[in-house]
Short mmCIF file of C-alpha atoms in Angstrom, two decimals:
data_model
loop_
_atom_site.label_atom_id
_atom_site.label_comp_id
_atom_site.label_asym_id
_atom_site.label_seq_id
_atom_site.Cartn_x
_atom_site.Cartn_y
_atom_site.Cartn_z
CA MET A 1 121.87 97.76 131.39
CA GLU A 2 120.16 98.02 135.13
CA ASP A 3 120.73 101.68 133.94
CA GLY A 4 118.32 101.40 130.97
CA ARG A 5 115.39 99.85 132.76
CA GLU A 6 115.54 102.48 135.80
CA THR A 7 115.35 105.20 133.09
CA ALA A 8 112.13 103.34 131.76
CA ALA A 9 110.57 102.81 134.89
CA MET A 10 110.93 106.75 135.74
CA ARG A 11 109.90 107.42 132.50
CA GLU A 12 106.54 104.93 132.80
CA GLN A 13 106.07 105.95 136.26
CA LYS A 14 106.00 109.98 135.27
CA ARG A 15 104.00 109.47 132.22
CA LYS A 16 101.23 107.61 135.00
CA ASP A 17 101.83 110.70 136.82
CA ARG A 18 101.17 113.29 134.34
CA GLN A 19 97.90 110.84 133.23
CA ILE A 20 96.68 111.26 136.90
CA ASP A 21 96.96 115.14 136.69
CA ARG A 22 95.41 115.70 133.28
CA TRP A 23 92.17 112.63 135.35
CA CYS A 24 92.73 115.51 137.58
CA HIS A 25 92.38 118.52 135.62
CA THR A 26 89.47 117.29 133.18
CA ILE A 27 87.51 116.53 136.59
CA ASP A 28 87.74 119.82 138.19
CA ASP A 29 87.15 121.66 134.44
CA THR A 30 83.73 119.40 134.49
CA GLU A 31 82.44 120.12 138.06
CA ALA A 32 82.88 123.83 137.10
CA LEU A 33 81.38 123.41 133.70
CA GLU A 34 78.11 121.67 135.43
CA ASN A 35 77.80 123.76 138.67
CA THR A 36 76.94 126.77 137.03
CA ASP A 37 72.94 126.67 137.00
CA SER A 38 72.88 128.29 140.73
CA ASP A 39 74.73 131.46 138.69
CA ILE A 40 71.53 131.93 136.92
CA GLY A 41 71.02 135.03 139.05
CA LEU A 42 67.43 136.60 140.13
CA CYS A 43 65.95 136.87 136.63
CA GLY A 44 66.79 133.42 135.31
CA TRP A 45 65.25 131.98 138.39
CA ILE A 46 62.05 134.09 137.69
CA LEU A 47 62.03 132.47 133.74
CA VAL A 48 62.60 129.14 134.88
CA ILE A 49 59.73 129.35 137.22
CA PHE A 50 57.26 130.97 134.58
CA SER A 51 58.47 127.71 132.46
CA ILE A 52 57.35 125.33 134.76
CA LEU A 53 54.11 127.12 135.71
CA LEU A 54 53.29 127.62 131.67
CA THR A 55 54.29 124.25 131.52
CA LEU A 56 51.44 122.90 134.12
CA LEU A 57 49.08 125.19 132.31
CA THR A 58 49.38 123.29 129.29
CA LEU A 59 49.43 119.61 130.26
CA PRO A 60 48.96 116.86 128.74
CA LEU A 61 50.79 119.12 125.37
CA SER A 62 53.58 120.25 127.11
CA ILE A 63 54.83 116.60 128.07
CA TRP A 64 55.57 115.51 124.61
CA MET A 65 57.71 119.05 124.24
CA CYS A 66 59.33 118.35 128.14
CA ILE A 67 60.23 114.74 127.60
CA LYS A 68 63.16 113.69 125.31
CA ILE A 69 64.86 110.22 124.68
CA VAL A 70 68.72 109.97 124.10
CA LYS A 71 70.18 105.91 122.41
CA GLU A 72 72.14 104.25 124.38
CA TYR A 73 75.12 105.27 122.67
CA GLU A 74 74.38 109.38 123.21
CA ARG A 75 74.79 111.62 125.91
CA ALA A 76 72.37 115.23 125.66
CA ILE A 77 74.13 118.09 127.31
CA ILE A 78 71.08 120.04 128.70
CA PHE A 79 71.43 124.12 128.45
CA ARG A 80 69.57 126.54 131.10
CA LEU A 81 69.50 129.75 129.88
CA GLY A 82 72.98 129.35 128.09
CA ARG A 83 74.62 127.38 131.38
CA ILE A 84 75.15 123.80 131.42
CA LEU A 85 72.39 122.04 133.72
CA ARG A 86 74.30 120.64 136.98
CA GLY A 87 74.47 116.80 136.67
CA GLY A 88 76.74 116.36 133.60
CA ALA A 89 75.07 114.53 130.32
CA LYS A 90 72.27 113.11 130.54
CA GLY A 91 70.86 109.77 129.25
CA PRO A 92 70.55 107.59 127.97
CA GLY A 93 67.29 106.74 128.33
CA LEU A 94 64.31 109.66 129.31
CA PHE A 95 65.21 113.71 130.64
CA PHE A 96 62.70 115.94 131.30
CA ILE A 97 63.58 119.80 130.25
CA LEU A 98 61.32 123.16 130.44
CA PRO A 99 60.06 123.96 126.90
CA CYS A 100 61.40 127.69 126.85
CA THR A 101 64.67 127.78 129.29
CA ASP A 102 66.15 124.90 128.65
CA SER A 103 67.68 123.27 125.08
CA PHE A 104 70.47 120.27 124.62
CA ILE A 105 72.81 119.36 122.10
CA ASN A 106 73.39 115.20 121.71
CA VAL A 107 76.56 113.54 121.46
CA ASP A 108 78.00 111.09 120.30
CA MET A 109 80.41 108.55 121.99
CA ARG A 110 80.76 105.64 119.79
CA THR A 111 84.74 105.34 118.50
CA ILE A 112 85.09 106.85 115.23
CA THR A 113 87.86 106.77 112.67
CA PHE A 114 88.58 108.64 110.22
CA ASP A 115 91.55 108.96 107.65
CA ILE A 116 94.58 110.98 107.59
CA PRO A 117 95.13 111.97 103.98
CA PRO A 118 98.49 111.78 102.53
CA GLN A 119 101.40 113.99 103.98
CA GLU A 120 104.43 115.20 101.91
CA VAL A 121 106.93 114.63 104.37
CA LEU A 122 110.60 115.50 104.76
CA THR A 123 112.53 112.83 106.69
CA LYS A 124 115.25 113.05 108.99
CA ASP A 125 117.46 112.15 106.30
CA SER A 126 116.07 114.57 104.13
CA VAL A 127 114.24 112.39 101.57
CA THR A 128 110.51 112.87 101.12
CA VAL A 129 107.97 110.17 101.40
CA SER A 130 104.57 110.75 101.51
CA VAL A 131 102.46 108.87 104.94
CA ASP A 132 98.92 108.52 104.86
CA GLY A 133 97.13 106.71 107.94
CA VAL A 134 93.90 106.03 110.40
CA VAL A 135 93.01 107.50 113.48
CA TYR A 136 90.46 105.77 115.92
CA TYR A 137 88.99 107.84 118.68
CA ARG A 138 85.97 108.38 120.45
CA VAL A 139 84.36 111.04 123.13
CA GLN A 140 85.44 110.29 126.50
CA ASN A 141 83.40 113.10 128.31
CA ALA A 142 80.50 115.27 126.58
CA THR A 143 80.57 118.18 128.51
CA LEU A 144 84.17 119.17 128.29
CA ALA A 145 83.45 118.35 124.14
CA VAL A 146 80.55 120.78 124.19
CA ALA A 147 81.62 123.39 126.22
CA ASN A 148 85.27 123.75 124.93
CA ILE A 149 85.89 123.25 121.48
CA THR A 150 83.29 124.16 118.73
CA ASN A 151 83.56 121.17 116.17
CA ALA A 152 86.33 118.67 118.15
CA ASP A 153 85.91 116.22 115.28
CA ALA A 154 87.22 118.58 112.92
CA ALA A 155 90.04 119.67 115.31
CA THR A 156 91.15 116.15 115.80
CA ARG A 157 91.27 115.82 112.33
CA LEU A 158 93.81 118.83 111.82
CA LEU A 159 96.16 117.84 114.61
CA ALA A 160 96.00 114.15 113.52
CA GLN A 161 97.35 115.69 110.09
CA THR A 162 100.23 117.81 112.07
CA THR A 163 101.25 115.66 114.09
CA LEU A 164 102.08 112.92 111.61
CA ARG A 165 104.21 115.94 110.09
CA ASN A 166 105.64 116.63 113.04
CA VAL A 167 106.62 113.17 114.58
CA LEU A 168 107.76 111.40 110.73
CA GLY A 169 109.63 114.75 110.40
CA THR A 170 112.23 113.50 113.90
CA LYS A 171 112.88 110.00 112.13
CA ASN A 172 114.71 109.35 109.03
CA LEU A 173 113.85 106.91 105.81
CA ALA A 174 114.76 103.29 107.59
CA GLU A 175 112.73 103.99 110.96
CA ILE A 176 109.80 104.88 109.25
CA LEU A 177 109.93 101.46 107.29
CA SER A 178 110.83 99.42 110.49
CA ASP A 179 109.45 101.21 113.12
CA ARG A 180 105.21 102.03 112.35
CA GLU A 181 104.34 100.54 115.74
CA GLU A 182 106.32 102.87 117.29
CA ILE A 183 105.81 106.06 115.17
CA ALA A 184 101.52 105.31 115.88
CA HIS A 185 102.57 104.77 119.56
CA SER A 186 104.25 107.62 119.11
CA MET A 187 101.58 109.85 117.79
CA GLN A 188 98.63 108.20 119.96
CA SER A 189 100.48 109.60 123.14
CA THR A 190 100.62 112.93 121.77
CA LEU A 191 97.56 112.97 120.18
CA ASP A 192 95.66 111.84 123.55
CA ASP A 193 98.00 114.32 125.62
CA ALA A 194 96.40 117.08 123.22
CA THR A 195 92.91 116.82 122.75
CA ASP A 196 92.15 115.50 126.62
CA ASP A 197 91.02 118.94 127.69
CA TRP A 198 88.15 118.30 124.35
CA GLY A 199 87.11 114.98 126.23
CA ILE A 200 88.44 112.85 123.47
CA LYS A 201 90.02 109.44 124.06
CA VAL A 202 92.35 108.59 120.96
CA GLU A 203 92.32 104.62 121.07
CA ARG A 204 94.87 103.81 118.50
CA VAL A 205 96.57 104.94 115.41
CA GLU A 206 97.16 103.28 112.37
CA ILE A 207 100.49 104.15 109.90
CA LYS A 208 98.76 103.04 106.58
CA ASP A 209 101.01 103.52 103.69
CA VAL A 210 104.51 104.59 103.16
CA LYS A 211 104.68 106.29 99.20
CA LEU A 212 108.48 106.83 98.05
CA PRO A 213 109.20 107.90 95.00
CA GLN A 214 109.96 106.30 91.72
CA GLN A 215 113.49 107.09 91.39
CA LEU A 216 114.17 106.24 95.20
CA GLN A 217 112.02 103.16 94.26
CA ARG A 218 114.56 102.14 91.50
CA ALA A 219 117.84 102.83 93.27
CA MET A 220 116.52 100.50 96.42
CA ALA A 221 115.67 98.21 94.06
CA ALA A 222 118.30 98.41 92.26
CA GLU A 223 120.84 98.21 95.58
CA ALA A 224 118.80 95.12 96.64
CA GLU A 225 119.17 93.43 93.20
CA ALA A 226 123.25 94.09 93.68
CA THR A 227 122.88 92.42 97.20
CA ARG A 228 121.42 89.55 95.99
CA GLU A 229 124.18 88.67 93.46
CA ALA A 230 127.12 89.31 95.22
CA ARG A 231 125.23 87.21 97.87
CA ALA A 232 124.71 84.55 95.14
CA LYS A 233 128.08 84.70 93.64
CA VAL A 234 129.24 83.92 97.01
CA ILE A 235 127.43 81.26 97.99
CA ALA A 236 128.47 80.06 94.34
CA ALA A 237 132.40 80.86 95.19
CA GLU A 238 131.99 78.17 98.85
CA GLY A 239 129.74 75.69 96.82
CA GLU A 240 133.23 75.45 94.25
CA MET A 241 135.81 75.51 97.25
CA ASN A 242 134.09 72.84 98.57
CA ALA A 243 133.52 70.50 95.45
CA SER A 244 137.17 70.98 94.57
CA ARG A 245 137.97 69.87 98.67
CA ALA A 246 135.82 67.02 98.04
CA LEU A 247 137.37 65.69 94.46
CA LYS A 248 140.69 66.46 96.27
CA GLU A 249 140.19 64.01 98.88
CA ALA A 250 138.88 61.66 96.32
CA SER A 251 141.99 61.47 94.05
CA LEU A 252 143.36 60.75 97.63
CA VAL A 253 141.73 57.88 98.11
CA ILE A 254 141.73 56.38 94.72
CA ALA A 255 145.79 56.99 94.58
CA GLU A 256 146.07 54.79 97.92
CA SER A 257 143.83 51.99 95.39
CA PRO A 258 144.19 50.97 92.49
CA SER A 259 141.32 48.91 92.18
CA ALA A 260 139.25 52.14 93.29
CA LEU A 261 139.04 53.45 89.77
CA GLN A 262 138.48 50.02 88.59
CA LEU A 263 135.23 49.92 90.63
CA ARG A 264 134.30 53.45 90.26
CA TYR A 265 134.52 52.44 86.34
CA LEU A 266 132.13 49.40 86.82
CA GLN A 267 129.78 51.62 88.98
CA THR A 268 129.59 54.21 86.05
CA LEU A 269 128.70 51.40 83.75
CA ASN A 270 125.78 50.50 85.81
CA THR A 271 124.57 53.82 86.23
CA ILE A 272 124.39 54.45 82.32
CA ALA A 273 122.82 50.57 81.86
CA ALA A 274 120.07 51.59 84.47
CA GLU A 275 119.29 54.81 82.19
CA LYS A 276 119.11 52.16 78.71
CA ASN A 277 121.33 54.12 76.87
CA SER A 278 123.55 52.01 74.28
CA THR A 279 126.51 54.00 74.51
CA ILE A 280 129.45 52.18 76.58
CA ILE A 281 132.93 53.92 77.63
CA PHE A 282 135.96 52.10 77.82
CA PRO A 283 138.46 53.72 79.53
CA LEU A 284 142.27 53.83 77.74
CA PRO A 285 145.24 54.19 79.52
CA ILE A 286 147.17 56.83 78.18
CA ASP A 287 150.44 54.91 77.94
CA MET A 288 149.04 52.44 75.75
CA MET A 289 147.54 55.44 73.38
CA GLN A 290 151.06 57.18 73.03
CA SER A 291 152.52 54.08 71.93
CA PHE A 292 150.13 53.72 68.84
CA MET A 293 151.30 57.37 68.35
CA LYS A 294 154.92 56.64 68.06
CA HIS A 295 154.35 53.89 65.51
#
């Protein structure tokens, strides 16, 4: 038990170390991307100065081209002569660009959800199932999401489909049906690690539905029905056994006291009278009937 706890603690520590390494790597990549505007060269600085002079000469008309607004849930990545401007993402609110040398891209920072299309998966025990799910993710680093990948949304969708097939391929059918939370957590960790270089944070993964083949459904239903019938027969047999034991004990008590049989007879008559029944049963000894049959 102690070895299991130590192993779990070691895995958790390794996971934290990998997460710290990813953060450091992400920070280094972001700083490297953001500190490139100083390399625009002499011609670049000449163009920037010319753009500033042109803006000043065309005031106040140029002010409408220089001031931009981004919403609370957006960030703007500014490119100056094709290079990311120092300081990283801008916003929310107002920011200033040069009309001739600068361009910008808005990045939505809100959580995005998408459905994973049903995937035909062959499980570890050679059963074909159709599984779909849903993924929740958001852009954590707008600079990496723009500079490191062409389309972060499409890439995350495709990666989620392949990850779903890869994770479910290592599980058998019983684990898929019973351990959905563990499978979802494993998918989330795998996707989060893979999309970290794209500035994407996978917040949650859920398995929606597991569809079994019709033949397998009928076989499982027949197995469950047979199990219920067997359990019902066992319960009925146990009830009969308990009833027989009770009857045996009652017969022993009546045999010890002959008057108990007469009291039981009177109790039976009382029960019949309470139900407003006109039928009255009189018990006759068998010995008396045999004497009549002899005559």
